[in-house]
């Protein structure tokens, strides 16, 4: 599409009267610049989306690595019934007194 627009001036200019060539070139230049601006904005949206996806992927990978390293460093903990442990100590303390 952009190539067609760029080549359009070569097709239009030879048949344009001499006194209108400047206006035709000005109009063509404006059209080409508008299309370039459109494509630059579209490209910027794609770059921003790709950057966001990359950041999220890196963040997720970092979290996964952190969880893996934490899981390796953990030791198994025994489940303790806090109520029974307290009652046992109370009884022991009562018996000692």
GROMACS .gro file of N, CA and C in nm:
model
  291
    1UNK      N    1   0.083  -0.119   0.000
    1UNK     CA    2   0.000   0.000   0.000
    1UNK      C    3   0.087   0.126   0.000
    2UNK      N    4   0.191   0.125   0.083
    2UNK     CA    5   0.279   0.241   0.090
    2UNK      C    6   0.358   0.256  -0.040
    3UNK      N    7   0.404   0.145  -0.095
    3UNK     CA    8   0.477   0.152  -0.222
    3UNK      C    9   0.390   0.207  -0.333
    4UNK      N   10   0.263   0.169  -0.333
    4UNK     CA   11   0.170   0.219  -0.434
    4UNK      C   12   0.156   0.370  -0.423
    5UNK      N   13   0.145   0.418  -0.300
    5UNK     CA   14   0.132   0.562  -0.278
    5UNK      C   15   0.258   0.636  -0.320
    6UNK      N   16   0.372   0.579  -0.291
    6UNK     CA   17   0.499   0.643  -0.330
    6UNK      C   18   0.512   0.647  -0.483
    7UNK      N   19   0.472   0.538  -0.549
    7UNK     CA   20   0.481   0.533  -0.696
    7UNK      C   21   0.375   0.618  -0.765
    8UNK      N   22   0.270   0.654  -0.693
    8UNK     CA   23   0.159   0.731  -0.754
    8UNK      C   24   0.207   0.863  -0.813
    9UNK      N   25   0.301   0.927  -0.747
    9UNK     CA   26   0.348   1.057  -0.796
    9UNK      C   27   0.413   1.044  -0.934
   10UNK      N   28   0.478   0.931  -0.958
   10UNK     CA   29   0.542   0.908  -1.089
   10UNK      C   30   0.439   0.890  -1.200
   11UNK      N   31   0.321   0.845  -1.164
   11UNK     CA   32   0.215   0.825  -1.263
   11UNK      C   33   0.135   0.953  -1.286
   12UNK      N   34   0.117   1.030  -1.180
   12UNK     CA   35   0.032   1.150  -1.188
   12UNK      C   36   0.110   1.270  -1.241
   13UNK      N   37   0.231   1.286  -1.200
   13UNK     CA   38   0.308   1.407  -1.232
   13UNK      C   39   0.329   1.431  -1.383
   14UNK      N   40   0.358   1.328  -1.463
   14UNK     CA   41   0.379   1.355  -1.607
   14UNK      C   42   0.256   1.414  -1.677
   15UNK      N   43   0.138   1.381  -1.628
   15UNK     CA   44   0.016   1.431  -1.694
   15UNK      C   45  -0.039   1.557  -1.628
   16UNK      N   46   0.023   1.603  -1.523
   16UNK     CA   47  -0.024   1.721  -1.451
   16UNK      C   48   0.029   1.846  -1.521
   17UNK      N   49  -0.057   1.946  -1.540
   17UNK     CA   50  -0.010   2.072  -1.600
   17UNK      C   51   0.100   2.135  -1.515
   18UNK      N   52   0.189   2.205  -1.577
   18UNK     CA   53   0.306   2.263  -1.512
   18UNK      C   54   0.268   2.352  -1.395
   19UNK      N   55   0.165   2.434  -1.410
   19UNK     CA   56   0.127   2.526  -1.304
   19UNK      C   57   0.062   2.456  -1.184
   20UNK      N   58   0.028   2.327  -1.194
   20UNK     CA   59  -0.036   2.254  -1.084
   20UNK      C   60   0.058   2.150  -1.021
   21UNK      N   61   0.178   2.138  -1.074
   21UNK     CA   62   0.270   2.036  -1.023
   21UNK      C   63   0.309   2.059  -0.878
   22UNK      N   64   0.333   2.182  -0.840
   22UNK     CA   65   0.371   2.212  -0.701
   22UNK      C   66   0.261   2.170  -0.605
   23UNK      N   67   0.136   2.202  -0.639
   23UNK     CA   68   0.023   2.164  -0.554
   23UNK      C   69   0.008   2.012  -0.546
   24UNK      N   70   0.028   1.947  -0.660
   24UNK     CA   71   0.018   1.799  -0.664
   24UNK      C   72   0.126   1.735  -0.578
   25UNK      N   73   0.248   1.787  -0.587
   25UNK     CA   74   0.359   1.733  -0.507
   25UNK      C   75   0.332   1.758  -0.358
   26UNK      N   76   0.282   1.878  -0.324
   26UNK     CA   77   0.250   1.912  -0.185
   26UNK      C   78   0.142   1.817  -0.130
   27UNK      N   79   0.039   1.793  -0.209
   27UNK     CA   80  -0.069   1.704  -0.167
   27UNK      C   81  -0.016   1.561  -0.150
   28UNK      N   82   0.064   1.516  -0.246
   28UNK     CA   83   0.122   1.382  -0.240
   28UNK      C   84   0.212   1.367  -0.118
   29UNK      N   85   0.295   1.468  -0.090
   29UNK     CA   86   0.384   1.465   0.026
   29UNK      C   87   0.303   1.455   0.155
   30UNK      N   88   0.195   1.532   0.164
   30UNK     CA   89   0.108   1.525   0.282
   30UNK      C   90   0.047   1.387   0.301
   31UNK      N   91   0.003   1.327   0.190
   31UNK     CA   92  -0.056   1.193   0.196
   31UNK      C   93   0.048   1.090   0.243
   32UNK      N   94   0.168   1.098   0.188
   32UNK     CA   95   0.274   1.004   0.227
   32UNK      C   96   0.310   1.022   0.374
   33UNK      N   97   0.321   1.145   0.419
   33UNK     CA   98   0.354   1.172   0.560
   33UNK      C   99   0.243   1.121   0.652
   34UNK      N  100   0.116   1.143   0.613
   34UNK     CA  101   0.004   1.092   0.694
   34UNK      C  102   0.009   0.939   0.706
   35UNK      N  103   0.036   0.872   0.595
   35UNK     CA  104   0.045   0.725   0.599
   35UNK      C  105   0.163   0.679   0.683
   36UNK      N  106   0.275   0.751   0.673
   36UNK     CA  107   0.391   0.715   0.755
   36UNK      C  108   0.360   0.734   0.904
   37UNK      N  109   0.292   0.842   0.938
   37UNK     CA  110   0.253   0.864   1.077
   37UNK      C  111   0.161   0.753   1.127
   38UNK      N  112   0.069   0.711   1.039
   38UNK     CA  113  -0.023   0.601   1.075
   38UNK      C  114   0.056   0.473   1.105
   39UNK      N  115   0.150   0.440   1.017
   39UNK     CA  116   0.228   0.318   1.036
   39UNK      C  117   0.323   0.328   1.156
   40UNK      N  118   0.375   0.447   1.181
   40UNK     CA  119   0.460   0.465   1.299
   40UNK      C  120   0.380   0.445   1.427
   41UNK      N  121   0.257   0.498   1.432
   41UNK     CA  122   0.172   0.480   1.549
   41UNK      C  123   0.135   0.333   1.568
   42UNK      N  124   0.105   0.267   1.457
   42UNK     CA  125   0.072   0.125   1.463
   42UNK      C  126   0.192   0.044   1.512
   43UNK      N  127   0.310   0.077   1.462
   43UNK     CA  128   0.433   0.010   1.504
   43UNK      C  129   0.458   0.033   1.653
   44UNK      N  130   0.436   0.154   1.700
   44UNK     CA  131   0.456   0.187   1.841
   44UNK      C  132   0.363   0.104   1.929
   45UNK      N  133   0.237   0.086   1.887
   45UNK     CA  134   0.144   0.002   1.964
   45UNK      C  135   0.194  -0.141   1.972
   46UNK      N  136   0.245  -0.193   1.861
   46UNK     CA  137   0.299  -0.329   1.861
   46UNK      C  138   0.420  -0.341   1.953
   47UNK      N  139   0.506  -0.241   1.950
   47UNK     CA  140   0.626  -0.242   2.035
   47UNK      C  141   0.585  -0.236   2.182
   48UNK      N  142   0.489  -0.149   2.215
   48UNK     CA  143   0.443  -0.139   2.354
   48UNK      C  144   0.381  -0.269   2.401
   49UNK      N  145   0.300  -0.332   2.316
   49UNK     CA  146   0.238  -0.460   2.352
   49UNK      C  147   0.344  -0.569   2.371
   50UNK      N  148   0.441  -0.573   2.282
   50UNK     CA  149   0.548  -0.673   2.294
   50UNK      C  150   0.631  -0.648   2.420
   51UNK      N  151   0.656  -0.522   2.452
   51UNK     CA  152   0.732  -0.488   2.573
   51UNK      C  153   0.656  -0.533   2.697
   52UNK      N  154   0.526  -0.509   2.700
   52UNK     CA  155   0.444  -0.551   2.813
   52UNK      C  156   0.446  -0.703   2.828
   53UNK      N  157   0.431  -0.774   2.717
   53UNK     CA  158   0.434  -0.921   2.722
   53UNK      C  159   0.569  -0.972   2.771
   54UNK      N  160   0.675  -0.909   2.725
   54UNK     CA  161   0.809  -0.948   2.768
   54UNK      C  162   0.828  -0.923   2.917
   55UNK      N  163   0.784  -0.806   2.965
   55UNK     CA  164   0.796  -0.775   3.107
   55UNK      C  165   0.717  -0.876   3.192
   56UNK      N  166   0.596  -0.909   3.148
   56UNK     CA  167   0.515  -1.006   3.222
   56UNK      C  168   0.580  -1.144   3.221
   57UNK      N  169   0.635  -1.183   3.109
   57UNK     CA  170   0.701  -1.314   3.100
   57UNK      C  171   0.824  -1.320   3.191
   58UNK      N  172   0.903  -1.213   3.191
   58UNK     CA  173   1.021  -1.209   3.278
   58UNK      C  174   0.980  -1.210   3.425
   59UNK      N  175   0.876  -1.136   3.457
   59UNK     CA  176   0.825  -1.132   3.595
   59UNK      C  177   0.778  -1.271   3.639
   60UNK      N  178   0.705  -1.337   3.551
   60UNK     CA  179   0.655  -1.471   3.582
   60UNK      C  180   0.771  -1.570   3.598
   61UNK      N  181   0.870  -1.561   3.510
   61UNK     CA  182   0.986  -1.650   3.520
   61UNK      C  183   1.063  -1.624   3.649
   62UNK      N  184   1.075  -1.498   3.687
   62UNK     CA  185   1.146  -1.463   3.809
   62UNK      C  186   1.072  -1.518   3.930
   63UNK      N  187   0.939  -1.505   3.930
   63UNK     CA  188   0.860  -1.560   4.040
   63UNK      C  189   0.874  -1.712   4.047
   64UNK      N  190   0.872  -1.776   3.931
   64UNK     CA  191   0.886  -1.921   3.927
   64UNK      C  192   1.021  -1.965   3.981
   65UNK      N  193   1.126  -1.893   3.945
   65UNK     CA  194   1.260  -1.926   3.993
   65UNK      C  195   1.269  -1.904   4.144
   66UNK      N  196   1.206  -1.798   4.192
   66UNK     CA  197   1.208  -1.769   4.335
   66UNK      C  198   1.133  -1.878   4.413
   67UNK      N  199   1.019  -1.921   4.360
   67UNK     CA  200   0.943  -2.028   4.427
   67UNK      C  201   1.022  -2.158   4.429
   68UNK      N  202   1.091  -2.187   4.318
   68UNK     CA  203   1.171  -2.310   4.312
   68UNK      C  204   1.284  -2.306   4.414
   69UNK      N  205   1.352  -2.192   4.424
   69UNK     CA  206   1.463  -2.184   4.519
   69UNK      C  207   1.412  -2.186   4.662
   70UNK      N  208   1.296  -2.130   4.687
   70UNK     CA  209   1.239  -2.134   4.823
   70UNK      C  210   1.196  -2.276   4.858
   71UNK      N  211   1.140  -2.346   4.761
   71UNK     CA  212   1.094  -2.483   4.786
   71UNK      C  213   1.212  -2.574   4.816
   72UNK      N  214   1.327  -2.551   4.750
   72UNK     CA  215   1.445  -2.633   4.774
   72UNK      C  216   1.502  -2.608   4.914
   73UNK      N  217   1.491  -2.485   4.961
   73UNK     CA  218   1.548  -2.449   5.090
   73UNK      C  219   1.459  -2.484   5.209
   74UNK      N  220   1.336  -2.518   5.184
   74UNK     CA  221   1.244  -2.549   5.293
   74UNK      C  222   1.270  -2.688   5.348
   75UNK      N  223   1.251  -2.699   5.478
   75UNK     CA  224   1.255  -2.831   5.540
   75UNK      C  225   1.114  -2.866   5.581
   76UNK      N  226   1.088  -2.993   5.594
   76UNK     CA  227   0.956  -3.035   5.635
   76UNK      C  228   0.937  -3.002   5.782
   77UNK      N  229   0.824  -2.947   5.813
   77UNK     CA  230   0.794  -2.910   5.950
   77UNK      C  231   0.696  -3.011   6.008
   78UNK      N  232   0.720  -3.046   6.132
   78UNK     CA  233   0.629  -3.137   6.201
   78UNK      C  234   0.506  -3.058   6.242
   79UNK      N  235   0.392  -3.120   6.230
   79UNK     CA  236   0.270  -3.055   6.275
   79UNK      C  237   0.259  -3.072   6.425
   80UNK      N  238   0.242  -2.962   6.492
   80UNK     CA  239   0.234  -2.966   6.638
   80UNK      C  240   0.096  -2.917   6.678
   81UNK      N  241   0.031  -2.993   6.761
   81UNK     CA  242  -0.096  -2.952   6.816
   81UNK      C  243  -0.065  -2.859   6.933
   82UNK      N  244  -0.081  -2.730   6.910
   82UNK     CA  245  -0.042  -2.631   7.008
   82UNK      C  246  -0.120  -2.648   7.137
   83UNK      N  247  -0.246  -2.678   7.125
   83UNK     CA  248  -0.329  -2.697   7.246
   83UNK      C  249  -0.279  -2.811   7.332
   84UNK      N  250  -0.245  -2.924   7.271
   84UNK     CA  251  -0.194  -3.040   7.346
   84UNK      C  252  -0.058  -3.009   7.407
   85UNK      N  253   0.026  -2.941   7.333
   85UNK     CA  254   0.159  -2.906   7.385
   85UNK      C  255   0.145  -2.816   7.506
   86UNK      N  256   0.057  -2.720   7.502
   86UNK     CA  257   0.037  -2.630   7.616
   86UNK      C  258  -0.020  -2.707   7.736
   87UNK      N  259  -0.117  -2.793   7.708
   87UNK     CA  260  -0.176  -2.870   7.819
   87UNK      C  261  -0.071  -2.960   7.883
   88UNK      N  262   0.014  -3.021   7.801
   88UNK     CA  263   0.120  -3.107   7.854
   88UNK      C  264   0.214  -3.028   7.943
   89UNK      N  265   0.250  -2.910   7.902
   89UNK     CA  266   0.339  -2.827   7.982
   89UNK      C  267   0.269  -2.782   8.109
   90UNK      N  268   0.144  -2.752   8.100
   90UNK     CA  269   0.070  -2.709   8.219
   90UNK      C  270   0.068  -2.823   8.322
   91UNK      N  271   0.041  -2.940   8.271
   91UNK     CA  272   0.038  -3.054   8.363
   91UNK      C  273   0.173  -3.074   8.427
   92UNK      N  274   0.278  -3.063   8.344
   92UNK     CA  275   0.414  -3.079   8.396
   92UNK      C  276   0.442  -2.972   8.500
   93UNK      N  277   0.403  -2.851   8.473
   93UNK     CA  278   0.427  -2.743   8.569
   93UNK      C  279   0.347  -2.766   8.696
   94UNK      N  280   0.228  -2.815   8.680
   94UNK     CA  281   0.145  -2.840   8.798
   94UNK      C  282   0.207  -2.952   8.880
   95UNK      N  283   0.258  -3.056   8.816
   95UNK     CA  284   0.317  -3.166   8.887
   95UNK      C  285   0.445  -3.127   8.958
   96UNK      N  286   0.520  -3.037   8.900
   96UNK     CA  287   0.646  -2.994   8.960
   96UNK      C  288   0.618  -2.911   9.085
   97UNK      N  289   0.518  -2.832   9.080
   97UNK     CA  290   0.490  -2.744   9.192
   97UNK      C  291   0.444  -2.826   9.305
   0.00000   0.00000   0.00000
